[in-house]
Coordinates of C-alpha atoms in Angstrom, one line a residue:
Chain V
M1 CA -8.7 21.5 -13.9
S2 CA -6.4 18.8 -12.4
H3 CA -7.8 15.3 -12.3
P4 CA -7.0 12.6 -9.9
P5 CA -5.9 9.3 -11.5
L6 CA -8.7 7.0 -12.1
H7 CA -6.8 4.1 -10.6
D8 CA -4.3 5.0 -8.0
P9 CA -0.9 4.5 -9.4
D10 CA 0.7 4.8 -6.0
R11 CA -0.8 1.6 -4.7
Y12 CA 1.7 -1.3 -4.3
P13 CA 1.8 -4.1 -5.1
R14 CA -0.2 -3.4 -8.3
L15 CA -0.7 -5.3 -11.5
Q16 CA -0.6 -3.5 -14.8
L17 CA -2.3 -5.5 -17.5
R18 CA -2.2 -5.4 -21.2
L19 CA -4.7 -7.5 -23.1
Y20 CA -3.3 -8.4 -26.5
L21 CA -5.8 -9.3 -29.2
G22 CA -3.2 -9.6 -31.9
P23 CA 0.4 -8.8 -32.6
D24 CA -0.1 -5.0 -32.6
V25 CA -3.5 -4.8 -31.0
W26 CA -3.9 -4.4 -27.3
I27 CA -5.9 -2.6 -24.6
G28 CA -4.0 -1.4 -21.5
P29 CA -4.6 1.0 -18.7
G30 CA -4.1 4.1 -20.8
K31 CA -6.6 3.2 -23.5
A32 CA -9.1 2.1 -20.8
D33 CA -8.7 5.3 -18.9
L34 CA -9.2 7.3 -22.2
L35 CA -12.4 5.4 -23.0
E36 CA -13.6 5.9 -19.4
L37 CA -12.9 9.7 -19.6
I38 CA -14.6 10.0 -23.0
G39 CA -17.7 8.4 -21.5
Q40 CA -17.5 10.8 -18.5
T41 CA -16.8 14.0 -20.4
G42 CA -18.4 13.4 -23.8
S43 CA -15.3 14.8 -25.4
I44 CA -12.2 13.2 -26.9
S45 CA -10.2 16.4 -26.5
E46 CA -11.2 16.9 -22.9
A47 CA -10.5 13.3 -22.1
G48 CA -7.1 13.6 -23.6
R49 CA -6.4 16.8 -21.8
R50 CA -7.1 15.3 -18.5
M51 CA -4.6 12.6 -19.3
G52 CA -2.0 15.1 -20.4
M53 CA -2.1 14.2 -24.0
S54 CA -2.6 16.2 -27.1
Y55 CA -5.9 16.1 -29.1
K56 CA -4.0 14.5 -31.9
R57 CA -2.7 11.8 -29.7
A58 CA -6.1 11.1 -28.1
W59 CA -7.8 11.0 -31.5
S60 CA -5.2 8.7 -32.9
L61 CA -5.7 6.2 -30.0
V62 CA -9.5 6.4 -30.5
D63 CA -9.1 5.9 -34.2
G64 CA -6.8 2.9 -33.7
L65 CA -9.3 1.3 -31.3
N66 CA -12.2 1.9 -33.6
R67 CA -10.4 0.4 -36.5
S68 CA -9.4 -2.7 -34.4
F69 CA -13.0 -3.8 -33.7
A70 CA -15.9 -4.9 -35.8
A71 CA -17.9 -1.9 -34.6
P72 CA -16.5 1.5 -33.3
L73 CA -15.9 1.8 -29.6
V74 CA -16.3 5.6 -29.7
S75 CA -18.8 7.6 -31.8
S76 CA -18.0 11.3 -32.5
E77 CA -19.5 14.2 -34.3
R78 CA -17.5 16.5 -36.4
G79 CA -16.5 19.7 -34.8
G80 CA -13.5 21.9 -34.3
A81 CA -12.0 22.8 -30.9
G82 CA -14.9 22.9 -28.4
G83 CA -17.3 21.6 -31.0
G84 CA -18.5 18.1 -31.6
G85 CA -19.3 15.5 -29.0
A86 CA -18.1 11.9 -28.4
A87 CA -19.6 9.0 -26.7
L88 CA -19.0 5.3 -26.0
T89 CA -20.9 3.0 -28.2
P90 CA -22.5 -0.1 -26.7
Q91 CA -19.4 -2.0 -27.9
G92 CA -17.2 0.6 -26.2
H93 CA -19.1 0.2 -23.0
E94 CA -18.7 -3.6 -23.2
V95 CA -15.0 -3.5 -23.9
L96 CA -14.4 -1.0 -21.1
T97 CA -16.5 -2.9 -18.6
R98 CA -15.0 -6.2 -19.4
F99 CA -11.4 -4.8 -19.2
R100 CA -12.1 -3.4 -15.8
R101 CA -13.5 -6.7 -14.7
I102 CA -10.3 -8.4 -16.0
E103 CA -8.2 -6.0 -14.0
A104 CA -10.3 -6.6 -10.8
A105 CA -10.4 -10.4 -11.3
A106 CA -6.7 -10.6 -11.9
H107 CA -5.9 -8.6 -8.8
D108 CA -8.3 -10.7 -6.7
A109 CA -6.9 -14.0 -8.0
A110 CA -3.3 -12.9 -7.6
S111 CA -3.6 -11.1 -4.3
A112 CA -1.8 -13.6 -2.1
D113 CA 1.2 -14.1 -4.4
M114 CA 1.4 -10.3 -5.0
T115 CA 1.5 -9.7 -1.2
A116 CA 4.2 -12.4 -0.7
I117 CA 6.5 -10.9 -3.4
Q118 CA 5.9 -7.4 -2.1
A119 CA 7.0 -8.6 1.4
L120 CA 10.4 -9.8 -0.1
H121 CA 10.8 -6.3 -1.6
A122 CA 9.5 -4.4 1.4
A123 CA 12.0 -6.1 3.7
K124 CA 14.6 -4.4 1.7
R125 CA 13.0 -1.0 2.0
G126 CA 12.7 -1.3 5.7
R127 CA 16.4 -1.6 6.3
Chain X
M1 CA 20.9 -22.3 -31.0
S2 CA 17.4 -20.9 -31.4
H3 CA 15.1 -21.1 -28.5
P4 CA 11.3 -21.3 -28.6
P5 CA 9.6 -18.7 -26.5
L6 CA 8.9 -19.8 -23.0
H7 CA 5.4 -18.5 -23.2
D8 CA 3.8 -18.5 -26.6
P9 CA 3.6 -14.8 -27.7
D10 CA 1.4 -15.8 -30.7
R11 CA -1.5 -16.9 -28.5
Y12 CA -4.5 -14.5 -28.4
P13 CA -6.1 -13.2 -26.4
R14 CA -3.2 -13.0 -24.1
L15 CA -2.6 -10.9 -20.9
Q16 CA 0.8 -9.3 -20.4
L17 CA 1.3 -8.5 -16.7
R18 CA 3.7 -6.2 -14.9
L19 CA 3.8 -6.5 -11.1
Y20 CA 4.8 -3.1 -9.7
L21 CA 6.4 -3.2 -6.3
G22 CA 7.2 0.5 -6.3
P23 CA 7.4 3.5 -8.6
D24 CA 10.4 2.1 -10.5
V25 CA 10.4 -1.5 -9.4
W26 CA 8.5 -4.1 -11.4
I27 CA 8.6 -7.7 -12.6
G28 CA 7.2 -8.4 -16.0
P29 CA 7.4 -11.2 -18.6
G30 CA 11.0 -10.3 -19.7
K31 CA 12.5 -10.4 -16.2
A32 CA 10.6 -13.6 -15.4
D33 CA 11.8 -15.3 -18.6
L34 CA 15.4 -14.2 -17.8
L35 CA 15.2 -15.7 -14.3
E36 CA 13.7 -18.9 -15.7
L37 CA 16.5 -19.2 -18.3
I38 CA 19.2 -18.5 -15.7
G39 CA 17.7 -21.3 -13.6
Q40 CA 17.7 -23.6 -16.7
T41 CA 21.1 -22.7 -18.0
G42 CA 23.1 -21.8 -15.0
S43 CA 24.5 -18.8 -16.9
I44 CA 23.5 -15.1 -17.1
S45 CA 25.2 -14.7 -20.4
E46 CA 23.6 -17.8 -22.0
A47 CA 20.1 -16.8 -20.6
G48 CA 20.5 -13.3 -22.1
R49 CA 21.8 -14.7 -25.4
R50 CA 18.7 -16.9 -25.7
M51 CA 16.6 -13.8 -25.3
G52 CA 18.6 -11.8 -27.8
M53 CA 20.1 -9.4 -25.3
S54 CA 23.7 -8.5 -24.6
Y55 CA 25.5 -9.8 -21.5
K56 CA 25.7 -6.3 -20.2
R57 CA 21.9 -5.9 -20.5
A58 CA 21.2 -9.2 -18.9
W59 CA 23.6 -8.5 -16.1
S60 CA 22.1 -5.1 -15.6
L61 CA 18.6 -6.6 -15.2
V62 CA 19.8 -9.2 -12.8
D63 CA 21.7 -6.5 -10.8
G64 CA 18.6 -4.4 -10.6
L65 CA 16.5 -7.3 -9.4
N66 CA 19.0 -8.2 -6.8
R67 CA 19.2 -4.7 -5.5
S68 CA 15.4 -4.5 -5.3
F69 CA 14.9 -7.3 -2.9
A70 CA 16.1 -8.0 0.7
A71 CA 18.0 -11.0 -0.6
P72 CA 19.5 -11.5 -4.1
L73 CA 17.4 -13.5 -6.6
V74 CA 20.4 -14.7 -8.5
S75 CA 23.8 -15.8 -7.2
S76 CA 26.7 -15.7 -9.5
E77 CA 30.4 -16.5 -9.3
R78 CA 33.1 -14.4 -10.9
G79 CA 34.3 -15.4 -14.3
G80 CA 34.9 -14.1 -17.7
A81 CA 33.2 -15.2 -20.9
G82 CA 32.3 -18.8 -20.4
G83 CA 33.5 -18.7 -16.8
G84 CA 31.5 -18.4 -13.7
G85 CA 28.1 -19.9 -13.0
A86 CA 24.8 -18.4 -11.9
A87 CA 21.8 -19.9 -10.1
L88 CA 18.5 -18.8 -8.7
T89 CA 18.5 -18.4 -4.9
P90 CA 15.6 -19.6 -2.8
Q91 CA 14.2 -16.1 -3.0
G92 CA 14.7 -16.1 -6.8
H93 CA 12.8 -19.4 -7.1
E94 CA 10.0 -18.0 -4.9
V95 CA 9.6 -14.8 -6.9
L96 CA 9.6 -16.6 -10.2
T97 CA 7.2 -19.3 -9.0
R98 CA 4.8 -16.8 -7.5
F99 CA 5.0 -14.5 -10.7
R100 CA 4.1 -17.5 -12.9
R101 CA 1.2 -18.3 -10.5
I102 CA 0.0 -14.7 -10.8
E103 CA 0.1 -15.0 -14.6
A104 CA -1.8 -18.2 -14.6
A105 CA -4.3 -17.1 -12.0
A106 CA -5.0 -13.9 -13.9
H107 CA -5.6 -15.7 -17.1
D108 CA -7.9 -18.2 -15.5
A109 CA -9.9 -15.5 -13.7
A110 CA -10.1 -13.3 -16.7
S111 CA -10.7 -16.0 -19.3
A112 CA -14.4 -15.4 -20.1
D113 CA -14.0 -11.6 -20.4
M114 CA -10.9 -12.0 -22.5
T115 CA -12.7 -14.3 -24.9
A116 CA -15.6 -11.9 -25.2
I117 CA -13.4 -8.9 -26.1
Q118 CA -11.5 -11.1 -28.5
A119 CA -14.7 -12.0 -30.2
L120 CA -15.5 -8.3 -30.8
H121 CA -12.0 -8.0 -32.4
A122 CA -12.1 -11.2 -34.3
A123 CA -15.3 -10.3 -36.0
K124 CA -13.4 -7.5 -37.6
R125 CA -10.6 -9.8 -38.8
G126 CA -13.1 -12.2 -40.3
R127 CA -14.6 -9.7 -42.7

């Protein structure tokens, strides 16, 4: 099953945000989408599949996130392919919700300047 | 001569923003810093050197920016090593100023949620 992007990547101008919490610790659109899809599907493997990544890659990202926070963001049960379920913990919900609010607030606050820069670019495209 | 980072990369939480104007056209902190240093030094090669990049790399980034906009962001005179000068055009000043305002506005608008996510991370570090 194909899956439309959660946040339209063809919209311009568009901000892409990474929130750095430490030198090697950040949350960006990819990890946020993965958390959101885990919440929606209840499955790390399915969430990863919809983003075109391997189970190993998806699990590694989840493991990294879980290790970076005081409490895990994703809880999961053991299980092989097709087995085991996953869910966002309250902390996972909080991080995801706040990251989406950061994205929305940044776009709102930057909207006028983004449009002005886009106009200097679009003038080129129109020629 | 060593050069302190223009925008402290050791400050956390910190947003890193990319403004996408098209599928392969964006401005991020690296290009913004390069524009800023060209404005300060009057030299593409010196600006690149302070960022630890080759002249070829710096020139390629400037060329890409110039081609992406209706009017060039950087004007430069011919000249070999040590020769020729460079400066931001009015459009270059405008893009840089607006990008910095986008960064500042995004940080301000997102501050409370950034701090809350950082707290969930910092709790881990404190243990």
